[in-house]
C-alpha cells in the first residue's frame, strides 16, 4: 500500500483545521512508528503556531525553524510535512495565515523535496491553487509565492532523499520580520 493510499484510508479531514492532529496523516514505513508519530505531531503543532502565532514573532521563527529542521534531518517525515502543510492551505480563508502558509510552503520546497510518492500530488495540488479558474481564492501575493513553490517542485522532477538544506538564521529572521510587516497590511486591506 502506498503512503498516499494510507492517507486516503484514514478518516482525517484534508482541509484546514487549527485543531491538533491526533495521529500522523501518513503511515510510517521506515522508522519506529512511535518516533514517527511524535515527530509528525510536533511538526503539526509547529506549523499551526507559525501560521496563527499567538505570541511575539520570535515564537513564529522558532516554529518555522522546527518544521524545516525536522524535514532536513528526518527524510522519513518529508512527505508527512508536505501533506500536513497542503492540508493547512486547503479551504483556509484567513488571508494572514494563508500568506504565512504560502511562505512556509516556499521555504519547505527550498529546503527539501517530497518523495516520488507524494511529489506528483504536491505538484497537481499547487497547479490547482494557481489555476486562473480559482482567481478569487488567493491574493496575488499568495499566488506569487505558490508559483515560486510550484516552479521549484517542477524543477525537482526526481526528488532525492539526500538533498536537503536549512535556511540561514538571518534568512529565517528576515522572513518572519517581512511576514510580520505584511500581515498588518493584509489585515487592513
mmCIF file with all atom_site columns, C-alpha atoms in Angstrom:
data_model
loop_
_atom_site.group_PDB
_atom_site.id
_atom_site.type_symbol
_atom_site.label_atom_id
_atom_site.label_alt_id
_atom_site.label_comp_id
_atom_site.label_asym_id
_atom_site.label_entity_id
_atom_site.label_seq_id
_atom_site.pdbx_PDB_ins_code
_atom_site.Cartn_x
_atom_site.Cartn_y
_atom_site.Cartn_z
_atom_site.occupancy
_atom_site.B_iso_or_equiv
_atom_site.pdbx_formal_charge
_atom_site.auth_seq_id
_atom_site.auth_comp_id
_atom_site.auth_asym_id
_atom_site.auth_atom_id
_atom_site.pdbx_PDB_model_num
ATOM 1   C CA . UNK A 1 1   ? 0.000   0.000  0.000   1.00 0.00 ? 1   UNK A CA 1
ATOM 2   C CA . UNK A 1 2   ? 1.416   3.404  -0.930  1.00 0.00 ? 2   UNK A CA 1
ATOM 3   C CA . UNK A 1 3   ? 1.696   6.166  1.633   1.00 0.00 ? 3   UNK A CA 1
ATOM 4   C CA . UNK A 1 4   ? -0.923  8.194  -0.257  1.00 0.00 ? 4   UNK A CA 1
ATOM 5   C CA . UNK A 1 5   ? -3.342  5.266  -0.166  1.00 0.00 ? 5   UNK A CA 1
ATOM 6   C CA . UNK A 1 6   ? -2.714  5.105  3.576   1.00 0.00 ? 6   UNK A CA 1
ATOM 7   C CA . UNK A 1 7   ? -3.641  8.768  3.786   1.00 0.00 ? 7   UNK A CA 1
ATOM 8   C CA . UNK A 1 8   ? -6.880  8.276  1.925   1.00 0.00 ? 8   UNK A CA 1
ATOM 9   C CA . UNK A 1 9   ? -7.923  5.348  4.097   1.00 0.00 ? 9   UNK A CA 1
ATOM 10  C CA . UNK A 1 10  ? -7.874  7.421  7.298   1.00 0.00 ? 10  UNK A CA 1
ATOM 11  C CA . UNK A 1 11  ? -10.844 9.437  8.461   1.00 0.00 ? 11  UNK A CA 1
ATOM 12  C CA . UNK A 1 12  ? -8.947  12.739 8.711   1.00 0.00 ? 12  UNK A CA 1
ATOM 13  C CA . UNK A 1 13  ? -10.355 15.917 7.182   1.00 0.00 ? 13  UNK A CA 1
ATOM 14  C CA . UNK A 1 14  ? -7.962  17.019 4.461   1.00 0.00 ? 14  UNK A CA 1
ATOM 15  C CA . UNK A 1 15  ? -8.731  20.694 4.823   1.00 0.00 ? 15  UNK A CA 1
ATOM 16  C CA . UNK A 1 16  ? -7.568  23.456 7.097   1.00 0.00 ? 16  UNK A CA 1
ATOM 17  C CA . UNK A 1 17  ? -8.183  22.804 10.757  1.00 0.00 ? 17  UNK A CA 1
ATOM 18  C CA . UNK A 1 18  ? -6.305  24.506 13.590  1.00 0.00 ? 18  UNK A CA 1
ATOM 19  C CA . UNK A 1 19  ? -7.093  21.639 15.944  1.00 0.00 ? 19  UNK A CA 1
ATOM 20  C CA . UNK A 1 20  ? -4.066  19.488 16.736  1.00 0.00 ? 20  UNK A CA 1
ATOM 21  C CA . UNK A 1 21  ? -3.728  16.228 14.870  1.00 0.00 ? 21  UNK A CA 1
ATOM 22  C CA . UNK A 1 22  ? -4.234  13.087 16.940  1.00 0.00 ? 22  UNK A CA 1
ATOM 23  C CA . UNK A 1 23  ? -2.182  10.968 14.542  1.00 0.00 ? 23  UNK A CA 1
ATOM 24  C CA . UNK A 1 24  ? 0.076   11.457 11.520  1.00 0.00 ? 24  UNK A CA 1
ATOM 25  C CA . UNK A 1 25  ? -1.644  11.782 8.149   1.00 0.00 ? 25  UNK A CA 1
ATOM 26  C CA . UNK A 1 26  ? 0.598   9.170  6.517   1.00 0.00 ? 26  UNK A CA 1
ATOM 27  C CA . UNK A 1 27  ? 1.655   5.747  7.660   1.00 0.00 ? 27  UNK A CA 1
ATOM 28  C CA . UNK A 1 28  ? 5.195   5.197  8.825   1.00 0.00 ? 28  UNK A CA 1
ATOM 29  C CA . UNK A 1 29  ? 7.103   2.860  6.548   1.00 0.00 ? 29  UNK A CA 1
ATOM 30  C CA . UNK A 1 30  ? 10.730  3.240  7.569   1.00 0.00 ? 30  UNK A CA 1
ATOM 31  C CA . UNK A 1 31  ? 11.068  4.075  11.238  1.00 0.00 ? 31  UNK A CA 1
ATOM 32  C CA . UNK A 1 32  ? 9.765   3.203  14.634  1.00 0.00 ? 32  UNK A CA 1
ATOM 33  C CA . UNK A 1 33  ? 6.090   4.110  14.451  1.00 0.00 ? 33  UNK A CA 1
ATOM 34  C CA . UNK A 1 34  ? 6.119   5.871  17.850  1.00 0.00 ? 34  UNK A CA 1
ATOM 35  C CA . UNK A 1 35  ? 9.080   8.087  16.901  1.00 0.00 ? 35  UNK A CA 1
ATOM 36  C CA . UNK A 1 36  ? 7.472   8.922  13.558  1.00 0.00 ? 36  UNK A CA 1
ATOM 37  C CA . UNK A 1 37  ? 4.200   9.811  15.305  1.00 0.00 ? 37  UNK A CA 1
ATOM 38  C CA . UNK A 1 38  ? 5.917   12.003 17.915  1.00 0.00 ? 38  UNK A CA 1
ATOM 39  C CA . UNK A 1 39  ? 7.819   13.986 15.291  1.00 0.00 ? 39  UNK A CA 1
ATOM 40  C CA . UNK A 1 40  ? 4.784   14.237 12.971  1.00 0.00 ? 40  UNK A CA 1
ATOM 41  C CA . UNK A 1 41  ? 2.620   15.670 15.761  1.00 0.00 ? 41  UNK A CA 1
ATOM 42  C CA . UNK A 1 42  ? 5.392   18.100 16.736  1.00 0.00 ? 42  UNK A CA 1
ATOM 43  C CA . UNK A 1 43  ? 5.538   19.317 13.117  1.00 0.00 ? 43  UNK A CA 1
ATOM 44  C CA . UNK A 1 44  ? 1.757   19.744 13.032  1.00 0.00 ? 44  UNK A CA 1
ATOM 45  C CA . UNK A 1 45  ? 1.831   21.847 16.200  1.00 0.00 ? 45  UNK A CA 1
ATOM 46  C CA . UNK A 1 46  ? 4.736   23.982 14.933  1.00 0.00 ? 46  UNK A CA 1
ATOM 47  C CA . UNK A 1 47  ? 3.063   24.590 11.557  1.00 0.00 ? 47  UNK A CA 1
ATOM 48  C CA . UNK A 1 48  ? -0.124  25.808 13.264  1.00 0.00 ? 48  UNK A CA 1
ATOM 49  C CA . UNK A 1 49  ? 1.922   28.033 15.595  1.00 0.00 ? 49  UNK A CA 1
ATOM 50  C CA . UNK A 1 50  ? 3.697   29.544 12.602  1.00 0.00 ? 50  UNK A CA 1
ATOM 51  C CA . UNK A 1 51  ? 0.502   30.177 10.646  1.00 0.00 ? 51  UNK A CA 1
ATOM 52  C CA . UNK A 1 52  ? -1.518  31.522 13.581  1.00 0.00 ? 52  UNK A CA 1
ATOM 53  C CA . UNK A 1 53  ? 1.013   32.981 16.010  1.00 0.00 ? 53  UNK A CA 1
ATOM 54  C CA . UNK A 1 54  ? -0.427  33.906 19.392  1.00 0.00 ? 54  UNK A CA 1
ATOM 55  C CA . UNK A 1 55  ? 2.751   35.329 20.828  1.00 0.00 ? 55  UNK A CA 1
ATOM 56  C CA . UNK A 1 56  ? 5.608   37.519 19.635  1.00 0.00 ? 56  UNK A CA 1
ATOM 57  C CA . UNK A 1 57  ? 7.253   36.889 16.265  1.00 0.00 ? 57  UNK A CA 1
ATOM 58  C CA . UNK A 1 58  ? 10.309  35.077 17.700  1.00 0.00 ? 58  UNK A CA 1
ATOM 59  C CA . UNK A 1 59  ? 7.858   32.275 18.539  1.00 0.00 ? 59  UNK A CA 1
ATOM 60  C CA . UNK A 1 60  ? 6.854   32.106 14.870  1.00 0.00 ? 60  UNK A CA 1
ATOM 61  C CA . UNK A 1 61  ? 10.510  31.933 13.875  1.00 0.00 ? 61  UNK A CA 1
ATOM 62  C CA . UNK A 1 62  ? 11.055  29.058 16.301  1.00 0.00 ? 62  UNK A CA 1
ATOM 63  C CA . UNK A 1 63  ? 8.028   27.233 14.866  1.00 0.00 ? 63  UNK A CA 1
ATOM 64  C CA . UNK A 1 64  ? 9.266   27.747 11.290  1.00 0.00 ? 64  UNK A CA 1
ATOM 65  C CA . UNK A 1 65  ? 12.743  26.515 12.223  1.00 0.00 ? 65  UNK A CA 1
ATOM 66  C CA . UNK A 1 66  ? 11.251  23.437 13.895  1.00 0.00 ? 66  UNK A CA 1
ATOM 67  C CA . UNK A 1 67  ? 9.282   22.424 10.779  1.00 0.00 ? 67  UNK A CA 1
ATOM 68  C CA . UNK A 1 68  ? 12.216  22.965 8.418   1.00 0.00 ? 68  UNK A CA 1
ATOM 69  C CA . UNK A 1 69  ? 14.783  21.342 10.679  1.00 0.00 ? 69  UNK A CA 1
ATOM 70  C CA . UNK A 1 70  ? 12.617  18.255 11.109  1.00 0.00 ? 70  UNK A CA 1
ATOM 71  C CA . UNK A 1 71  ? 12.326  17.882 7.323   1.00 0.00 ? 71  UNK A CA 1
ATOM 72  C CA . UNK A 1 72  ? 16.042  18.401 6.763   1.00 0.00 ? 72  UNK A CA 1
ATOM 73  C CA . UNK A 1 73  ? 17.095  15.967 9.496   1.00 0.00 ? 73  UNK A CA 1
ATOM 74  C CA . UNK A 1 74  ? 14.330  13.376 9.091   1.00 0.00 ? 74  UNK A CA 1
ATOM 75  C CA . UNK A 1 75  ? 13.853  12.309 5.440   1.00 0.00 ? 75  UNK A CA 1
ATOM 76  C CA . UNK A 1 76  ? 11.205  9.829  6.577   1.00 0.00 ? 76  UNK A CA 1
ATOM 77  C CA . UNK A 1 77  ? 8.974   12.759 7.620   1.00 0.00 ? 77  UNK A CA 1
ATOM 78  C CA . UNK A 1 78  ? 9.257   14.892 4.467   1.00 0.00 ? 78  UNK A CA 1
ATOM 79  C CA . UNK A 1 79  ? 6.111   13.506 2.839   1.00 0.00 ? 79  UNK A CA 1
ATOM 80  C CA . UNK A 1 80  ? 4.204   13.884 6.104   1.00 0.00 ? 80  UNK A CA 1
ATOM 81  C CA . UNK A 1 81  ? 5.293   17.528 6.282   1.00 0.00 ? 81  UNK A CA 1
ATOM 82  C CA . UNK A 1 82  ? 4.172   18.222 2.701   1.00 0.00 ? 82  UNK A CA 1
ATOM 83  C CA . UNK A 1 83  ? 0.778   16.607 3.252   1.00 0.00 ? 83  UNK A CA 1
ATOM 84  C CA . UNK A 1 84  ? 0.256   18.430 6.563   1.00 0.00 ? 84  UNK A CA 1
ATOM 85  C CA . UNK A 1 85  ? 1.119   21.800 5.028   1.00 0.00 ? 85  UNK A CA 1
ATOM 86  C CA . UNK A 1 86  ? -1.100  21.170 1.994   1.00 0.00 ? 86  UNK A CA 1
ATOM 87  C CA . UNK A 1 87  ? -3.904  20.293 4.410   1.00 0.00 ? 87  UNK A CA 1
ATOM 88  C CA . UNK A 1 88  ? -3.457  23.621 6.239   1.00 0.00 ? 88  UNK A CA 1
ATOM 89  C CA . UNK A 1 89  ? -3.768  25.512 2.939   1.00 0.00 ? 89  UNK A CA 1
ATOM 90  C CA . UNK A 1 90  ? -6.925  23.736 1.798   1.00 0.00 ? 90  UNK A CA 1
ATOM 91  C CA . UNK A 1 91  ? -10.128 25.724 2.363   1.00 0.00 ? 91  UNK A CA 1
ATOM 92  C CA . UNK A 1 92  ? -8.299  28.241 4.541   1.00 0.00 ? 92  UNK A CA 1
ATOM 93  C CA . UNK A 1 93  ? -9.980  31.622 4.159   1.00 0.00 ? 93  UNK A CA 1
ATOM 94  C CA . UNK A 1 94  ? -7.814  33.561 6.634   1.00 0.00 ? 94  UNK A CA 1
ATOM 95  C CA . UNK A 1 95  ? -5.713  35.899 4.472   1.00 0.00 ? 95  UNK A CA 1
ATOM 96  C CA . UNK A 1 96  ? -2.953  36.411 7.052   1.00 0.00 ? 96  UNK A CA 1
ATOM 97  C CA . UNK A 1 97  ? -2.474  32.713 7.772   1.00 0.00 ? 97  UNK A CA 1
ATOM 98  C CA . UNK A 1 98  ? -2.596  31.971 4.029   1.00 0.00 ? 98  UNK A CA 1
ATOM 99  C CA . UNK A 1 99  ? 0.268   34.381 3.433   1.00 0.00 ? 99  UNK A CA 1
ATOM 100 C CA . UNK A 1 100 ? 2.251   32.703 6.211   1.00 0.00 ? 100 UNK A CA 1
ATOM 101 C CA . UNK A 1 101 ? 1.274   29.311 4.805   1.00 0.00 ? 101 UNK A CA 1
ATOM 102 C CA . UNK A 1 102 ? 2.462   30.202 1.282   1.00 0.00 ? 102 UNK A CA 1
ATOM 103 C CA . UNK A 1 103 ? 5.817   31.339 2.700   1.00 0.00 ? 103 UNK A CA 1
ATOM 104 C CA . UNK A 1 104 ? 6.050   28.106 4.673   1.00 0.00 ? 104 UNK A CA 1
ATOM 105 C CA . UNK A 1 105 ? 5.389   26.058 1.516   1.00 0.00 ? 105 UNK A CA 1
ATOM 106 C CA . UNK A 1 106 ? 8.090   28.003 -0.345  1.00 0.00 ? 106 UNK A CA 1
ATOM 107 C CA . UNK A 1 107 ? 10.632  27.562 2.449   1.00 0.00 ? 107 UNK A CA 1
ATOM 108 C CA . UNK A 1 108 ? 9.892   23.835 2.614   1.00 0.00 ? 108 UNK A CA 1
ATOM 109 C CA . UNK A 1 109 ? 10.364  23.489 -1.159  1.00 0.00 ? 109 UNK A CA 1
ATOM 110 C CA . UNK A 1 110 ? 13.670  25.384 -0.888  1.00 0.00 ? 110 UNK A CA 1
ATOM 111 C CA . UNK A 1 111 ? 14.799  23.110 1.938   1.00 0.00 ? 111 UNK A CA 1
ATOM 112 C CA . UNK A 1 112 ? 13.746  19.635 0.788   1.00 0.00 ? 112 UNK A CA 1
ATOM 113 C CA . UNK A 1 113 ? 11.612  17.809 -1.763  1.00 0.00 ? 113 UNK A CA 1
ATOM 114 C CA . UNK A 1 114 ? 8.906   15.217 -1.165  1.00 0.00 ? 114 UNK A CA 1
ATOM 115 C CA . UNK A 1 115 ? 9.499   11.648 -2.295  1.00 0.00 ? 115 UNK A CA 1
ATOM 116 C CA . UNK A 1 116 ? 8.319   10.329 -5.639  1.00 0.00 ? 116 UNK A CA 1
ATOM 117 C CA . UNK A 1 117 ? 5.178   9.015  -3.909  1.00 0.00 ? 117 UNK A CA 1
ATOM 118 C CA . UNK A 1 118 ? 3.963   12.489 -2.868  1.00 0.00 ? 118 UNK A CA 1
ATOM 119 C CA . UNK A 1 119 ? 5.714   14.708 -5.433  1.00 0.00 ? 119 UNK A CA 1
ATOM 120 C CA . UNK A 1 120 ? 3.001   14.411 -8.161  1.00 0.00 ? 120 UNK A CA 1
ATOM 121 C CA . UNK A 1 121 ? 0.275   15.029 -5.573  1.00 0.00 ? 121 UNK A CA 1
ATOM 122 C CA . UNK A 1 122 ? 2.011   18.224 -4.360  1.00 0.00 ? 122 UNK A CA 1
ATOM 123 C CA . UNK A 1 123 ? 2.586   19.496 -7.907  1.00 0.00 ? 123 UNK A CA 1
ATOM 124 C CA . UNK A 1 124 ? -1.011  18.891 -9.027  1.00 0.00 ? 124 UNK A CA 1
ATOM 125 C CA . UNK A 1 125 ? -2.363  20.447 -5.836  1.00 0.00 ? 125 UNK A CA 1
ATOM 126 C CA . UNK A 1 126 ? -0.262  23.593 -6.366  1.00 0.00 ? 126 UNK A CA 1
ATOM 127 C CA . UNK A 1 127 ? -1.306  23.796 -10.030 1.00 0.00 ? 127 UNK A CA 1
ATOM 128 C CA . UNK A 1 128 ? -4.947  23.716 -8.927  1.00 0.00 ? 128 UNK A CA 1
ATOM 129 C CA . UNK A 1 129 ? -4.346  26.514 -6.416  1.00 0.00 ? 129 UNK A CA 1
ATOM 130 C CA . UNK A 1 130 ? -2.927  28.896 -9.033  1.00 0.00 ? 130 UNK A CA 1
ATOM 131 C CA . UNK A 1 131 ? -5.330  27.901 -11.812 1.00 0.00 ? 131 UNK A CA 1
ATOM 132 C CA . UNK A 1 132 ? -6.996  31.047 -13.260 1.00 0.00 ? 132 UNK A CA 1
ATOM 133 C CA . UNK A 1 133 ? -10.365 29.342 -12.722 1.00 0.00 ? 133 UNK A CA 1
ATOM 134 C CA . UNK A 1 134 ? -9.720  29.840 -8.991  1.00 0.00 ? 134 UNK A CA 1
ATOM 135 C CA . UNK A 1 135 ? -8.981  33.543 -9.474  1.00 0.00 ? 135 UNK A CA 1
ATOM 136 C CA . UNK A 1 136 ? -10.612 34.825 -6.307  1.00 0.00 ? 136 UNK A CA 1
ATOM 137 C CA . UNK A 1 137 ? -9.385  32.122 -3.959  1.00 0.00 ? 137 UNK A CA 1
ATOM 138 C CA . UNK A 1 138 ? -5.937  33.540 -3.081  1.00 0.00 ? 138 UNK A CA 1
ATOM 139 C CA . UNK A 1 139 ? -4.401  37.010 -3.003  1.00 0.00 ? 139 UNK A CA 1
ATOM 140 C CA . UNK A 1 140 ? -1.860  37.925 -5.681  1.00 0.00 ? 140 UNK A CA 1
ATOM 141 C CA . UNK A 1 141 ? 0.941   37.729 -3.093  1.00 0.00 ? 141 UNK A CA 1
ATOM 142 C CA . UNK A 1 142 ? -0.077  34.192 -2.092  1.00 0.00 ? 142 UNK A CA 1
ATOM 143 C CA . UNK A 1 143 ? -0.409  33.124 -5.741  1.00 0.00 ? 143 UNK A CA 1
ATOM 144 C CA . UNK A 1 144 ? 3.040   34.530 -6.498  1.00 0.00 ? 144 UNK A CA 1
ATOM 145 C CA . UNK A 1 145 ? 4.563   32.520 -3.659  1.00 0.00 ? 145 UNK A CA 1
ATOM 146 C CA . UNK A 1 146 ? 2.709   29.392 -4.792  1.00 0.00 ? 146 UNK A CA 1
ATOM 147 C CA . UNK A 1 147 ? 4.001   29.894 -8.356  1.00 0.00 ? 147 UNK A CA 1
ATOM 148 C CA . UNK A 1 148 ? 7.562   30.076 -6.999  1.00 0.00 ? 148 UNK A CA 1
ATOM 149 C CA . UNK A 1 149 ? 6.957   26.899 -4.979  1.00 0.00 ? 149 UNK A CA 1
ATOM 150 C CA . UNK A 1 150 ? 5.495   25.105 -7.992  1.00 0.00 ? 150 UNK A CA 1
ATOM 151 C CA . UNK A 1 151 ? 8.463   26.122 -10.136 1.00 0.00 ? 151 UNK A CA 1
ATOM 152 C CA . UNK A 1 152 ? 10.851  24.716 -7.522  1.00 0.00 ? 152 UNK A CA 1
ATOM 153 C CA . UNK A 1 153 ? 8.969   21.422 -7.351  1.00 0.00 ? 153 UNK A CA 1
ATOM 154 C CA . UNK A 1 154 ? 8.726   21.163 -11.130 1.00 0.00 ? 154 UNK A CA 1
ATOM 155 C CA . UNK A 1 155 ? 12.489  21.612 -11.494 1.00 0.00 ? 155 UNK A CA 1
ATOM 156 C CA . UNK A 1 156 ? 12.889  18.903 -8.873  1.00 0.00 ? 156 UNK A CA 1
ATOM 157 C CA . UNK A 1 157 ? 11.176  16.333 -11.063 1.00 0.00 ? 157 UNK A CA 1
ATOM 158 C CA . UNK A 1 158 ? 13.139  13.484 -9.495  1.00 0.00 ? 158 UNK A CA 1
ATOM 159 C CA . UNK A 1 159 ? 13.421  14.349 -5.799  1.00 0.00 ? 159 UNK A CA 1
ATOM 160 C CA . UNK A 1 160 ? 16.301  12.855 -3.891  1.00 0.00 ? 160 UNK A CA 1
ATOM 161 C CA . UNK A 1 161 ? 16.164  11.968 -0.230  1.00 0.00 ? 161 UNK A CA 1
ATOM 162 C CA . UNK A 1 162 ? 19.722  13.113 0.383   1.00 0.00 ? 162 UNK A CA 1
ATOM 163 C CA . UNK A 1 163 ? 19.320  16.694 -0.814  1.00 0.00 ? 163 UNK A CA 1
ATOM 164 C CA . UNK A 1 164 ? 18.194  18.971 1.995   1.00 0.00 ? 164 UNK A CA 1
ATOM 165 C CA . UNK A 1 165 ? 19.391  22.343 3.209   1.00 0.00 ? 165 UNK A CA 1
ATOM 166 C CA . UNK A 1 166 ? 18.405  24.504 6.142   1.00 0.00 ? 166 UNK A CA 1
ATOM 167 C CA . UNK A 1 167 ? 17.994  28.268 5.514   1.00 0.00 ? 167 UNK A CA 1
ATOM 168 C CA . UNK A 1 168 ? 20.334  30.525 7.467   1.00 0.00 ? 168 UNK A CA 1
ATOM 169 C CA . UNK A 1 169 ? 19.215  32.058 10.741  1.00 0.00 ? 169 UNK A CA 1
ATOM 170 C CA . UNK A 1 170 ? 19.349  35.507 9.129   1.00 0.00 ? 170 UNK A CA 1
ATOM 171 C CA . UNK A 1 171 ? 17.120  34.347 6.259   1.00 0.00 ? 171 UNK A CA 1
ATOM 172 C CA . UNK A 1 172 ? 14.546  32.980 8.716   1.00 0.00 ? 172 UNK A CA 1
ATOM 173 C CA . UNK A 1 173 ? 14.625  36.137 10.829  1.00 0.00 ? 173 UNK A CA 1
ATOM 174 C CA . UNK A 1 174 ? 14.170  38.348 7.743   1.00 0.00 ? 174 UNK A CA 1
ATOM 175 C CA . UNK A 1 175 ? 11.276  36.195 6.534   1.00 0.00 ? 175 UNK A CA 1
ATOM 176 C CA . UNK A 1 176 ? 9.497   36.384 9.883   1.00 0.00 ? 176 UNK A CA 1
ATOM 177 C CA . UNK A 1 177 ? 10.015  40.151 10.022  1.00 0.00 ? 177 UNK A CA 1
ATOM 178 C CA . UNK A 1 178 ? 8.649   40.508 6.484   1.00 0.00 ? 178 UNK A CA 1
ATOM 179 C CA . UNK A 1 179 ? 5.633   38.374 7.376   1.00 0.00 ? 179 UNK A CA 1
ATOM 180 C CA . UNK A 1 180 ? 5.012   40.475 10.451  1.00 0.00 ? 180 UNK A CA 1
ATOM 181 C CA . UNK A 1 181 ? 5.123   43.676 8.374   1.00 0.00 ? 181 UNK A CA 1
ATOM 182 C CA . UNK A 1 182 ? 2.998   42.285 5.537   1.00 0.00 ? 182 UNK A CA 1
ATOM 183 C CA . UNK A 1 183 ? 0.460   40.662 7.862   1.00 0.00 ? 183 UNK A CA 1
ATOM 184 C CA . UNK A 1 184 ? -0.607  44.043 9.160   1.00 0.00 ? 184 UNK A CA 1
ATOM 185 C CA . UNK A 1 185 ? -1.017  45.265 5.569   1.00 0.00 ? 185 UNK A CA 1
ATOM 186 C CA . UNK A 1 186 ? -3.104  42.205 4.624   1.00 0.00 ? 186 UNK A CA 1
ATOM 187 C CA . UNK A 1 187 ? -5.278  42.516 7.718   1.00 0.00 ? 187 UNK A CA 1
ATOM 188 C CA . UNK A 1 188 ? -6.015  46.172 6.910   1.00 0.00 ? 188 UNK A CA 1
ATOM 189 C CA . UNK A 1 189 ? -6.799  45.730 3.197   1.00 0.00 ? 189 UNK A CA 1
#
